[in-house]
Amino acid sequence: MMQASEQPEPRRADTMVNRPDTATTVVLTMRQLGIVPLPRNYELFYEAVTTGNRELTDALSALGGRPTQKQIDEVAHRFLNRGNEHAADEARDTISTKLDEILGLLKKERNSMETYGKILGETSNGLTGRQAITREFLEKIVSVTATATRTSIESQSNIVSSITDKSQELHEVKSKLEEYKRLADTDALTQIQNRRAFDRAVSAIYESNRGIAFGALILADIDSFKTVNDRFGHPVGDRIIQIVASIIRSTVKDGTFVARTGGEEFAVILEGSGEDATHRLADEIRQAIMEAPFVNVSNGTNYGPITVSLGICMATQARGPDDLYVKADRALYASKAAGRNRVTRFSSINEGAFSKSWLLYRSK
């Protein structure tokens, strides 16, 4: 059996950031480290490979070969703000328990009503089957019926009260689940939508003819971001990502889908815009970021200028969500190749090899 000291030194996730195929890099890195290919593990290593987060790559490298899933999840909890999965499981269990309790109450109510109906039936049979009805017999019938009715009403009242309580508890759990879902779809650093939410939203474009006819995708990527990180450090890089996200969010209309899709890349999904309007909005985003001050007010350090390159593609120009992303990505990298800080339409370029993989976490 190989001793720990004899194991080959695991390759760092950040040593492969510049490989052309990010998805392949993620898979190979995980395979070499003996990581189980779960979607949440892909997400963690994808974050490490695309962002160059030194602390994250150090933490993954420190795991060594074949770490346990618990160790991997602990790293994910630290760096991806992943604390809601366990809470969601608890909420699901609570809902299941409360529903079982409500079903039990309804069953109890049914049994109570069956018993009450049986008493009324026996009373009716007793009345119709007797030729002479005495006062004492009538008094007994009234007493039994009154007792059964009172018991049934009290039982129903208690059950209604219990169901009301359970329903309120279910409503509270539902509210918590909605909050967990919102957090699960939110990028922890920028507080805009994350890659998981983007995968779902871009797929939804092709679920209706209207979405296809009037949908558009804008991809934006911060220029020379690795240089910024190397020069000023990752905390400054994170702050720049936050500012860029805020500028994009404030430039588009309320309700427009905006996401951080990985590292320093962002996506905007538009509805009801033609190609010219989409291009104008993309250029507004570009200009707003280029003109924004990136200055540390406490010490006067200027981290700018910061610029972004953008690519746009209309939904009608693609065969589906995969193709839409790939073509917008080609347009983005055409902007990079042409000198950065510009917007390129997919319709204006020849199809080339400017592509990278996506939808690592697509739902089955």
PDB file of N, CA and C in Angstrom, residues 294-336:
ATOM      1  N   PHE A 294     -11.961  53.616 -10.080  1.00  0.00           N
ATOM      2  CA  PHE A 294     -11.622  52.466  -9.244  1.00  0.00           C
ATOM      3  C   PHE A 294     -10.479  52.909  -8.332  1.00  0.00           C
ATOM      4  N   VAL A 295     -10.829  53.703  -7.337  1.00  0.00           N
ATOM      5  CA  VAL A 295      -9.848  54.338  -6.458  1.00  0.00           C
ATOM      6  C   VAL A 295     -10.138  53.980  -5.014  1.00  0.00           C
ATOM      7  N   ASN A 296      -9.094  53.659  -4.280  1.00  0.00           N
ATOM      8  CA  ASN A 296      -9.208  53.422  -2.847  1.00  0.00           C
ATOM      9  C   ASN A 296      -9.234  54.774  -2.150  1.00  0.00           C
ATOM     10  N   VAL A 297     -10.399  55.161  -1.626  1.00  0.00           N
ATOM     11  CA  VAL A 297     -10.535  56.508  -1.060  1.00  0.00           C
ATOM     12  C   VAL A 297      -9.701  56.701   0.201  1.00  0.00           C
ATOM     13  N   SER A 298      -9.348  55.612   0.859  1.00  0.00           N
ATOM     14  CA  SER A 298      -8.589  55.749   2.104  1.00  0.00           C
ATOM     15  C   SER A 298      -7.112  56.057   1.869  1.00  0.00           C
ATOM     16  N   ASN A 299      -6.543  55.540   0.776  1.00  0.00           N
ATOM     17  CA  ASN A 299      -5.113  55.793   0.531  1.00  0.00           C
ATOM     18  C   ASN A 299      -4.824  56.395  -0.839  1.00  0.00           C
ATOM     19  N   GLY A 300      -5.869  56.593  -1.623  1.00  0.00           N
ATOM     20  CA  GLY A 300      -5.697  57.240  -2.920  1.00  0.00           C
ATOM     21  C   GLY A 300      -5.180  56.357  -4.028  1.00  0.00           C
ATOM     22  N   THR A 301      -5.006  55.069  -3.775  1.00  0.00           N
ATOM     23  CA  THR A 301      -4.499  54.171  -4.812  1.00  0.00           C
ATOM     24  C   THR A 301      -5.519  54.022  -5.928  1.00  0.00           C
ATOM     25  N   ASN A 302      -5.053  54.216  -7.145  1.00  0.00           N
ATOM     26  CA  ASN A 302      -5.923  54.092  -8.318  1.00  0.00           C
ATOM     27  C   ASN A 302      -5.689  52.734  -8.964  1.00  0.00           C
ATOM     28  N   TYR A 303      -6.725  51.908  -9.005  1.00  0.00           N
ATOM     29  CA  TYR A 303      -6.617  50.566  -9.568  1.00  0.00           C
ATOM     30  C   TYR A 303      -7.042  50.539 -11.032  1.00  0.00           C
ATOM     31  N   GLY A 304      -7.466  51.683 -11.545  1.00  0.00           N
ATOM     32  CA  GLY A 304      -7.945  51.729 -12.920  1.00  0.00           C
ATOM     33  C   GLY A 304      -6.838  52.051 -13.901  1.00  0.00           C
ATOM     34  N   PRO A 305      -7.192  52.212 -15.153  1.00  0.00           N
ATOM     35  CA  PRO A 305      -8.566  52.040 -15.642  1.00  0.00           C
ATOM     36  C   PRO A 305      -8.957  50.571 -15.752  1.00  0.00           C
ATOM     37  N   ILE A 306     -10.224  50.297 -15.523  1.00  0.00           N
ATOM     38  CA  ILE A 306     -10.768  48.955 -15.678  1.00  0.00           C
ATOM     39  C   ILE A 306     -11.711  48.970 -16.883  1.00  0.00           C
ATOM     40  N   THR A 307     -11.509  48.015 -17.766  1.00  0.00           N
ATOM     41  CA  THR A 307     -12.370  47.915 -18.942  1.00  0.00           C
ATOM     42  C   THR A 307     -12.902  46.491 -19.088  1.00  0.00           C
ATOM     43  N   VAL A 308     -13.922  46.361 -19.914  1.00  0.00           N
ATOM     44  CA  VAL A 308     -14.478  45.038 -20.195  1.00  0.00           C
ATOM     45  C   VAL A 308     -14.626  44.863 -21.698  1.00  0.00           C
ATOM     46  N   SER A 309     -14.534  43.631 -22.127  1.00  0.00           N
ATOM     47  CA  SER A 309     -14.841  43.256 -23.503  1.00  0.00           C
ATOM     48  C   SER A 309     -16.169  42.527 -23.494  1.00  0.00           C
ATOM     49  N   LEU A 310     -16.969  42.756 -24.526  1.00  0.00           N
ATOM     50  CA  LEU A 310     -18.302  42.166 -24.557  1.00  0.00           C
ATOM     51  C   LEU A 310     -18.589  41.515 -25.903  1.00  0.00           C
ATOM     52  N   GLY A 311     -19.454  40.498 -25.863  1.00  0.00           N
ATOM     53  CA  GLY A 311     -19.932  39.845 -27.068  1.00  0.00           C
ATOM     54  C   GLY A 311     -21.428  39.668 -26.975  1.00  0.00           C
ATOM     55  N   ILE A 312     -22.128  39.845 -28.077  1.00  0.00           N
ATOM     56  CA  ILE A 312     -23.582  39.689 -28.062  1.00  0.00           C
ATOM     57  C   ILE A 312     -24.002  38.704 -29.145  1.00  0.00           C
ATOM     58  N   CYS A 313     -25.116  38.014 -28.850  1.00  0.00           N
ATOM     59  CA  CYS A 313     -25.701  37.101 -29.837  1.00  0.00           C
ATOM     60  C   CYS A 313     -27.202  37.079 -29.619  1.00  0.00           C
ATOM     61  N   MET A 314     -27.952  37.110 -30.701  1.00  0.00           N
ATOM     62  CA  MET A 314     -29.405  37.038 -30.632  1.00  0.00           C
ATOM     63  C   MET A 314     -29.842  35.579 -30.592  1.00  0.00           C
ATOM     64  N   ALA A 315     -30.934  35.317 -29.887  1.00  0.00           N
ATOM     65  CA  ALA A 315     -31.417  33.941 -29.768  1.00  0.00           C
ATOM     66  C   ALA A 315     -31.768  33.347 -31.129  1.00  0.00           C
ATOM     67  N   THR A 316     -32.211  34.191 -32.061  1.00  0.00           N
ATOM     68  CA  THR A 316     -32.560  33.696 -33.391  1.00  0.00           C
ATOM     69  C   THR A 316     -31.338  33.249 -34.184  1.00  0.00           C
ATOM     70  N   GLN A 317     -30.154  33.633 -33.735  1.00  0.00           N
ATOM     71  CA  GLN A 317     -28.923  33.274 -34.442  1.00  0.00           C
ATOM     72  C   GLN A 317     -28.318  31.967 -33.929  1.00  0.00           C
ATOM     73  N   ALA A 318     -28.996  31.328 -32.971  1.00  0.00           N
ATOM     74  CA  ALA A 318     -28.457  30.104 -32.372  1.00  0.00           C
ATOM     75  C   ALA A 318     -29.493  28.992 -32.403  1.00  0.00           C
ATOM     76  N   ARG A 319     -29.011  27.765 -32.358  1.00  0.00           N
ATOM     77  CA  ARG A 319     -29.900  26.603 -32.421  1.00  0.00           C
ATOM     78  C   ARG A 319     -30.480  26.232 -31.068  1.00  0.00           C
ATOM     79  N   GLY A 320     -29.922  26.735 -29.999  1.00  0.00           N
ATOM     80  CA  GLY A 320     -30.371  26.403 -28.659  1.00  0.00           C
ATOM     81  C   GLY A 320     -29.510  27.111 -27.640  1.00  0.00           C
ATOM     82  N   PRO A 321     -29.720  26.860 -26.345  1.00  0.00           N
ATOM     83  CA  PRO A 321     -28.964  27.562 -25.308  1.00  0.00           C
ATOM     84  C   PRO A 321     -27.458  27.326 -25.375  1.00  0.00           C
ATOM     85  N   ASP A 322     -27.048  26.084 -25.664  1.00  0.00           N
ATOM     86  CA  ASP A 322     -25.618  25.802 -25.810  1.00  0.00           C
ATOM     87  C   ASP A 322     -25.008  26.664 -26.908  1.00  0.00           C
ATOM     88  N   ASP A 323     -25.683  26.645 -28.043  1.00  0.00           N
ATOM     89  CA  ASP A 323     -25.181  27.366 -29.207  1.00  0.00           C
ATOM     90  C   ASP A 323     -25.190  28.875 -28.972  1.00  0.00           C
ATOM     91  N   LEU A 324     -26.203  29.374 -28.261  1.00  0.00           N
ATOM     92  CA  LEU A 324     -26.287  30.806 -27.963  1.00  0.00           C
ATOM     93  C   LEU A 324     -25.102  31.247 -27.115  1.00  0.00           C
ATOM     94  N   TYR A 325     -24.796  30.451 -26.096  1.00  0.00           N
ATOM     95  CA  TYR A 325     -23.664  30.804 -25.231  1.00  0.00           C
ATOM     96  C   TYR A 325     -22.354  30.757 -26.009  1.00  0.00           C
ATOM     97  N   VAL A 326     -22.170  29.707 -26.763  1.00  0.00           N
ATOM     98  CA  VAL A 326     -20.926  29.549 -27.517  1.00  0.00           C
ATOM     99  C   VAL A 326     -20.726  30.708 -28.495  1.00  0.00           C
ATOM    100  N   LYS A 327     -21.804  31.127 -29.171  1.00  0.00           N
ATOM    101  CA  LYS A 327     -21.670  32.192 -30.156  1.00  0.00           C
ATOM    102  C   LYS A 327     -21.453  33.552 -29.507  1.00  0.00           C
ATOM    103  N   ALA A 328     -22.116  33.804 -28.379  1.00  0.00           N
ATOM    104  CA  ALA A 328     -21.850  35.050 -27.651  1.00  0.00           C
ATOM    105  C   ALA A 328     -20.415  35.044 -27.134  1.00  0.00           C
ATOM    106  N   ASP A 329     -19.948  33.856 -26.769  1.00  0.00           N
ATOM    107  CA  ASP A 329     -18.578  33.713 -26.269  1.00  0.00           C
ATOM    108  C   ASP A 329     -17.558  33.966 -27.386  1.00  0.00           C
ATOM    109  N   ARG A 330     -17.876  33.504 -28.593  1.00  0.00           N
ATOM    110  CA  ARG A 330     -17.002  33.779 -29.730  1.00  0.00           C
ATOM    111  C   ARG A 330     -16.916  35.278 -29.993  1.00  0.00           C
ATOM    112  N   ALA A 331     -18.064  35.949 -29.893  1.00  0.00           N
ATOM    113  CA  ALA A 331     -18.079  37.393 -30.095  1.00  0.00           C
ATOM    114  C   ALA A 331     -17.262  38.094 -29.010  1.00  0.00           C
ATOM    115  N   LEU A 332     -17.372  37.608 -27.777  1.00  0.00           N
ATOM    116  CA  LEU A 332     -16.593  38.183 -26.680  1.00  0.00           C
ATOM    117  C   LEU A 332     -15.094  38.047 -26.948  1.00  0.00           C
ATOM    118  N   TYR A 333     -14.680  36.869 -27.354  1.00  0.00           N
ATOM    119  CA  TYR A 333     -13.241  36.659 -27.574  1.00  0.00           C
ATOM    120  C   TYR A 333     -12.749  37.337 -28.854  1.00  0.00           C
ATOM    121  N   ALA A 334     -13.670  37.610 -29.762  1.00  0.00           N
ATOM    122  CA  ALA A 334     -13.300  38.443 -30.910  1.00  0.00           C
ATOM    123  C   ALA A 334     -12.990  39.860 -30.435  1.00  0.00           C
ATOM    124  N   SER A 335     -13.760  40.337 -29.437  1.00  0.00           N
ATOM    125  CA  SER A 335     -13.474  41.652 -28.846  1.00  0.00           C
ATOM    126  C   SER A 335     -12.106  41.659 -28.180  1.00  0.00           C
ATOM    127  N   LYS A 336     -11.790  40.576 -27.475  1.00  0.00           N
ATOM    128  CA  LYS A 336     -10.467  40.472 -26.834  1.00  0.00           C
ATOM    129  C   LYS A 336      -9.365  40.505 -27.895  1.00  0.00           C
TER     130      LYS A 336
END
